[in-house]
């Protein structure tokens, strides 16, 4: 995260050591949510998970994600019903546009009335503390049933 032109220049110099192309994105401050999608032809948008890194972290980076207690997740996310529906629609659209099968999880930033899609995880984590299983559980799908559903979806023909 570059806060000054000098920090940006240093970051770019470091990045160009690894590749001849570099992607630079605007930092979007807002509420980070993630939307899980389950299905192939028939899609289901799961409840959104709100991600809140502790004050030590500016955003949900690797350490904030994997260090115990570094972040707090809230499911369902504390968005109003209209914004929730819009974010779930973004997750569904990303799943379809990318040709995902079975399941996916799309990370988004909500700032005011705008929703920014950050990325789609085509193989989201499936540990006990992972975000996708948390959303499935909030939808009434415990882990064994979720795994059964994923196997069934994997076996479906196109």
mmCIF file of C-alpha atoms in Angstrom:
data_model
loop_
_atom_site.group_PDB
_atom_site.id
_atom_site.type_symbol
_atom_site.label_atom_id
_atom_site.label_comp_id
_atom_site.label_asym_id
_atom_site.label_seq_id
_atom_site.Cartn_x
_atom_site.Cartn_y
_atom_site.Cartn_z
ATOM 1 C CA UNK A 1 0.000 0.000 0.000
ATOM 2 C CA UNK A 2 1.598 3.234 -1.167
ATOM 3 C CA UNK A 3 0.590 6.392 0.642
ATOM 4 C CA UNK A 4 2.999 8.772 -1.102
ATOM 5 C CA UNK A 5 4.503 9.069 -4.593
ATOM 6 C CA UNK A 6 7.834 7.951 -3.129
ATOM 7 C CA UNK A 7 6.295 4.784 -1.654
ATOM 8 C CA UNK A 8 4.661 4.082 -5.024
ATOM 9 C CA UNK A 9 8.004 4.490 -6.824
ATOM 10 C CA UNK A 10 9.724 2.108 -4.366
ATOM 11 C CA UNK A 11 6.921 -0.426 -4.718
ATOM 12 C CA UNK A 12 7.040 -0.280 -8.501
ATOM 13 C CA UNK A 13 10.825 -0.675 -8.505
ATOM 14 C CA UNK A 14 10.478 -3.784 -6.338
ATOM 15 C CA UNK A 15 7.663 -5.205 -8.481
ATOM 16 C CA UNK A 16 9.602 -4.668 -11.723
ATOM 17 C CA UNK A 17 12.370 -6.881 -10.336
ATOM 18 C CA UNK A 18 9.932 -9.801 -10.708
ATOM 19 C CA UNK A 19 8.192 -9.029 -14.005
ATOM 20 C CA UNK A 20 8.107 -6.551 -16.861
ATOM 21 C CA UNK A 21 4.402 -5.829 -16.250
ATOM 22 C CA UNK A 22 2.897 -4.511 -13.024
ATOM 23 C CA UNK A 23 -0.722 -3.925 -12.041
ATOM 24 C CA UNK A 24 -1.457 -0.846 -9.937
ATOM 25 C CA UNK A 25 -4.882 -0.442 -8.360
ATOM 26 C CA UNK A 26 -6.589 2.329 -6.458
ATOM 27 C CA UNK A 27 -6.913 1.643 -2.731
ATOM 28 C CA UNK A 28 -10.625 1.474 -1.970
ATOM 29 C CA UNK A 29 -11.481 2.126 1.656
ATOM 30 C CA UNK A 30 -14.814 0.642 2.600
ATOM 31 C CA UNK A 31 -16.491 -2.460 3.967
ATOM 32 C CA UNK A 32 -14.976 -5.690 2.667
ATOM 33 C CA UNK A 33 -17.436 -8.494 2.024
ATOM 34 C CA UNK A 34 -17.227 -11.829 0.302
ATOM 35 C CA UNK A 35 -20.037 -13.588 -1.517
ATOM 36 C CA UNK A 36 -20.135 -17.329 -1.962
ATOM 37 C CA UNK A 37 -21.972 -18.960 -4.847
ATOM 38 C CA UNK A 38 -22.989 -22.597 -4.969
ATOM 39 C CA UNK A 39 -24.160 -24.395 -8.093
ATOM 40 C CA UNK A 40 -23.753 -25.011 -11.797
ATOM 41 C CA UNK A 41 -26.880 -24.378 -13.870
ATOM 42 C CA UNK A 42 -28.938 -23.463 -10.780
ATOM 43 C CA UNK A 43 -26.992 -20.932 -8.705
ATOM 44 C CA UNK A 44 -27.447 -20.002 -5.072
ATOM 45 C CA UNK A 45 -25.924 -16.880 -3.551
ATOM 46 C CA UNK A 46 -24.909 -17.576 0.035
ATOM 47 C CA UNK A 47 -25.125 -15.002 2.846
ATOM 48 C CA UNK A 48 -22.366 -12.412 2.631
ATOM 49 C CA UNK A 49 -19.473 -12.468 5.084
ATOM 50 C CA UNK A 50 -18.160 -9.111 6.311
ATOM 51 C CA UNK A 51 -14.405 -9.039 6.933
ATOM 52 C CA UNK A 52 -12.984 -6.727 9.587
ATOM 53 C CA UNK A 53 -9.208 -6.798 10.065
ATOM 54 C CA UNK A 54 -8.064 -5.614 13.490
ATOM 55 C CA UNK A 55 -6.777 -2.048 13.806
ATOM 56 C CA UNK A 56 -3.221 -3.326 13.287
ATOM 57 C CA UNK A 57 -4.016 -3.968 9.593
ATOM 58 C CA UNK A 58 -4.953 -1.466 6.899
ATOM 59 C CA UNK A 59 -6.576 -4.199 4.816
ATOM 60 C CA UNK A 60 -7.178 -7.965 4.776
ATOM 61 C CA UNK A 61 -3.645 -9.002 3.814
ATOM 62 C CA UNK A 62 -2.033 -12.425 4.200
ATOM 63 C CA UNK A 63 -1.199 -11.948 7.885
ATOM 64 C CA UNK A 64 -4.645 -10.530 8.718
ATOM 65 C CA UNK A 65 -6.209 -13.515 6.976
ATOM 66 C CA UNK A 66 -4.209 -16.337 8.535
ATOM 67 C CA UNK A 67 -3.049 -15.114 11.944
ATOM 68 C CA UNK A 68 -5.450 -16.186 14.695
ATOM 69 C CA UNK A 69 -7.443 -13.237 16.021
ATOM 70 C CA UNK A 70 -6.133 -10.796 13.405
ATOM 71 C CA UNK A 71 -9.555 -10.387 11.792
ATOM 72 C CA UNK A 72 -13.186 -10.724 12.735
ATOM 73 C CA UNK A 73 -15.771 -12.076 10.305
ATOM 74 C CA UNK A 74 -19.491 -11.350 10.582
ATOM 75 C CA UNK A 75 -22.035 -13.506 8.765
ATOM 76 C CA UNK A 76 -24.396 -12.343 7.551
ATOM 77 C CA UNK A 77 -22.688 -9.055 6.728
ATOM 78 C CA UNK A 78 -24.142 -5.890 8.238
ATOM 79 C CA UNK A 79 -25.381 -4.400 4.967
ATOM 80 C CA UNK A 80 -28.916 -3.271 4.270
ATOM 81 C CA UNK A 81 -31.081 -5.697 2.256
ATOM 82 C CA UNK A 82 -30.735 -3.746 -1.009
ATOM 83 C CA UNK A 83 -26.922 -3.587 -0.813
ATOM 84 C CA UNK A 84 -26.800 -7.245 0.222
ATOM 85 C CA UNK A 85 -28.840 -8.247 -2.826
ATOM 86 C CA UNK A 86 -26.656 -6.129 -5.125
ATOM 87 C CA UNK A 87 -23.442 -7.653 -3.745
ATOM 88 C CA UNK A 88 -24.862 -11.176 -4.056
ATOM 89 C CA UNK A 89 -25.790 -10.373 -7.667
ATOM 90 C CA UNK A 90 -22.176 -9.298 -8.283
ATOM 91 C CA UNK A 91 -20.974 -12.644 -6.919
ATOM 92 C CA UNK A 92 -23.453 -14.527 -9.132
ATOM 93 C CA UNK A 93 -22.432 -12.493 -12.203
ATOM 94 C CA UNK A 94 -18.723 -13.122 -11.548
ATOM 95 C CA UNK A 95 -19.341 -16.872 -11.118
ATOM 96 C CA UNK A 96 -21.197 -17.003 -14.448
ATOM 97 C CA UNK A 97 -18.839 -14.708 -16.366
ATOM 98 C CA UNK A 98 -15.808 -16.757 -15.317
ATOM 99 C CA UNK A 99 -17.485 -20.076 -16.138
ATOM 100 C CA UNK A 100 -17.144 -21.335 -12.569
ATOM 101 C CA UNK A 101 -18.584 -24.702 -11.618
ATOM 102 C CA UNK A 102 -19.618 -25.983 -8.233
ATOM 103 C CA UNK A 103 -18.645 -23.053 -6.086
ATOM 104 C CA UNK A 104 -16.782 -19.763 -5.983
ATOM 105 C CA UNK A 105 -16.271 -16.859 -3.626
ATOM 106 C CA UNK A 106 -16.064 -13.261 -4.817
ATOM 107 C CA UNK A 107 -14.383 -10.608 -2.669
ATOM 108 C CA UNK A 108 -15.810 -7.107 -2.890
ATOM 109 C CA UNK A 109 -15.387 -3.686 -1.333
ATOM 110 C CA UNK A 110 -18.480 -1.618 -0.565
ATOM 111 C CA UNK A 111 -17.965 2.136 -0.451
ATOM 112 C CA UNK A 112 -21.100 4.222 -0.135
ATOM 113 C CA UNK A 113 -23.521 2.904 -2.741
ATOM 114 C CA UNK A 114 -20.743 1.472 -4.930
ATOM 115 C CA UNK A 115 -19.595 -2.157 -5.011
ATOM 116 C CA UNK A 116 -16.125 -2.975 -6.339
ATOM 117 C CA UNK A 117 -15.304 -6.579 -7.243
ATOM 118 C CA UNK A 118 -11.748 -7.302 -6.115
ATOM 119 C CA UNK A 119 -11.321 -10.929 -7.152
ATOM 120 C CA UNK A 120 -13.070 -14.262 -7.479
ATOM 121 C CA UNK A 121 -11.680 -17.335 -5.773
ATOM 122 C CA UNK A 122 -12.478 -20.346 -7.952
ATOM 123 C CA UNK A 123 -11.350 -22.812 -5.276
ATOM 124 C CA UNK A 124 -12.116 -21.088 -1.963
ATOM 125 C CA UNK A 125 -10.691 -22.454 1.269
ATOM 126 C CA UNK A 126 -12.594 -25.228 2.993
ATOM 127 C CA UNK A 127 -11.111 -25.272 6.493
ATOM 128 C CA UNK A 128 -13.295 -24.936 9.569
ATOM 129 C CA UNK A 129 -12.515 -21.203 9.721
ATOM 130 C CA UNK A 130 -12.648 -20.489 5.978
ATOM 131 C CA UNK A 131 -15.120 -17.916 4.698
ATOM 132 C CA UNK A 132 -17.078 -20.131 2.284
ATOM 133 C CA UNK A 133 -18.037 -22.752 4.916
ATOM 134 C CA UNK A 134 -19.044 -19.916 7.271
ATOM 135 C CA UNK A 135 -21.442 -18.572 4.646
ATOM 136 C CA UNK A 136 -22.790 -22.053 3.893
ATOM 137 C CA UNK A 137 -23.398 -22.657 7.599
ATOM 138 C CA UNK A 138 -25.304 -19.363 7.831
ATOM 139 C CA UNK A 139 -27.467 -20.654 4.962
ATOM 140 C CA UNK A 140 -28.183 -23.828 6.967
ATOM 141 C CA UNK A 141 -25.648 -26.044 5.208
ATOM 142 C CA UNK A 142 -23.291 -27.674 7.720
ATOM 143 C CA UNK A 143 -19.884 -28.879 6.509
ATOM 144 C CA UNK A 144 -20.779 -32.554 5.832
ATOM 145 C CA UNK A 145 -23.827 -31.538 3.778
ATOM 146 C CA UNK A 146 -21.778 -28.859 2.016
ATOM 147 C CA UNK A 147 -19.161 -31.422 1.016
ATOM 148 C CA UNK A 148 -21.873 -33.789 -0.234
ATOM 149 C CA UNK A 149 -23.302 -30.930 -2.313
ATOM 150 C CA UNK A 150 -19.887 -30.082 -3.777
ATOM 151 C CA UNK A 151 -19.306 -33.718 -4.779
ATOM 152 C CA UNK A 152 -22.757 -33.883 -6.402
ATOM 153 C CA UNK A 153 -22.094 -30.635 -8.286
ATOM 154 C CA UNK A 154 -18.686 -31.902 -9.449
ATOM 155 C CA UNK A 155 -20.350 -34.994 -10.923
ATOM 156 C CA UNK A 156 -23.031 -33.066 -12.804
ATOM 157 C CA UNK A 157 -22.770 -33.103 -16.572
ATOM 158 C CA UNK A 158 -22.751 -29.789 -18.435
#
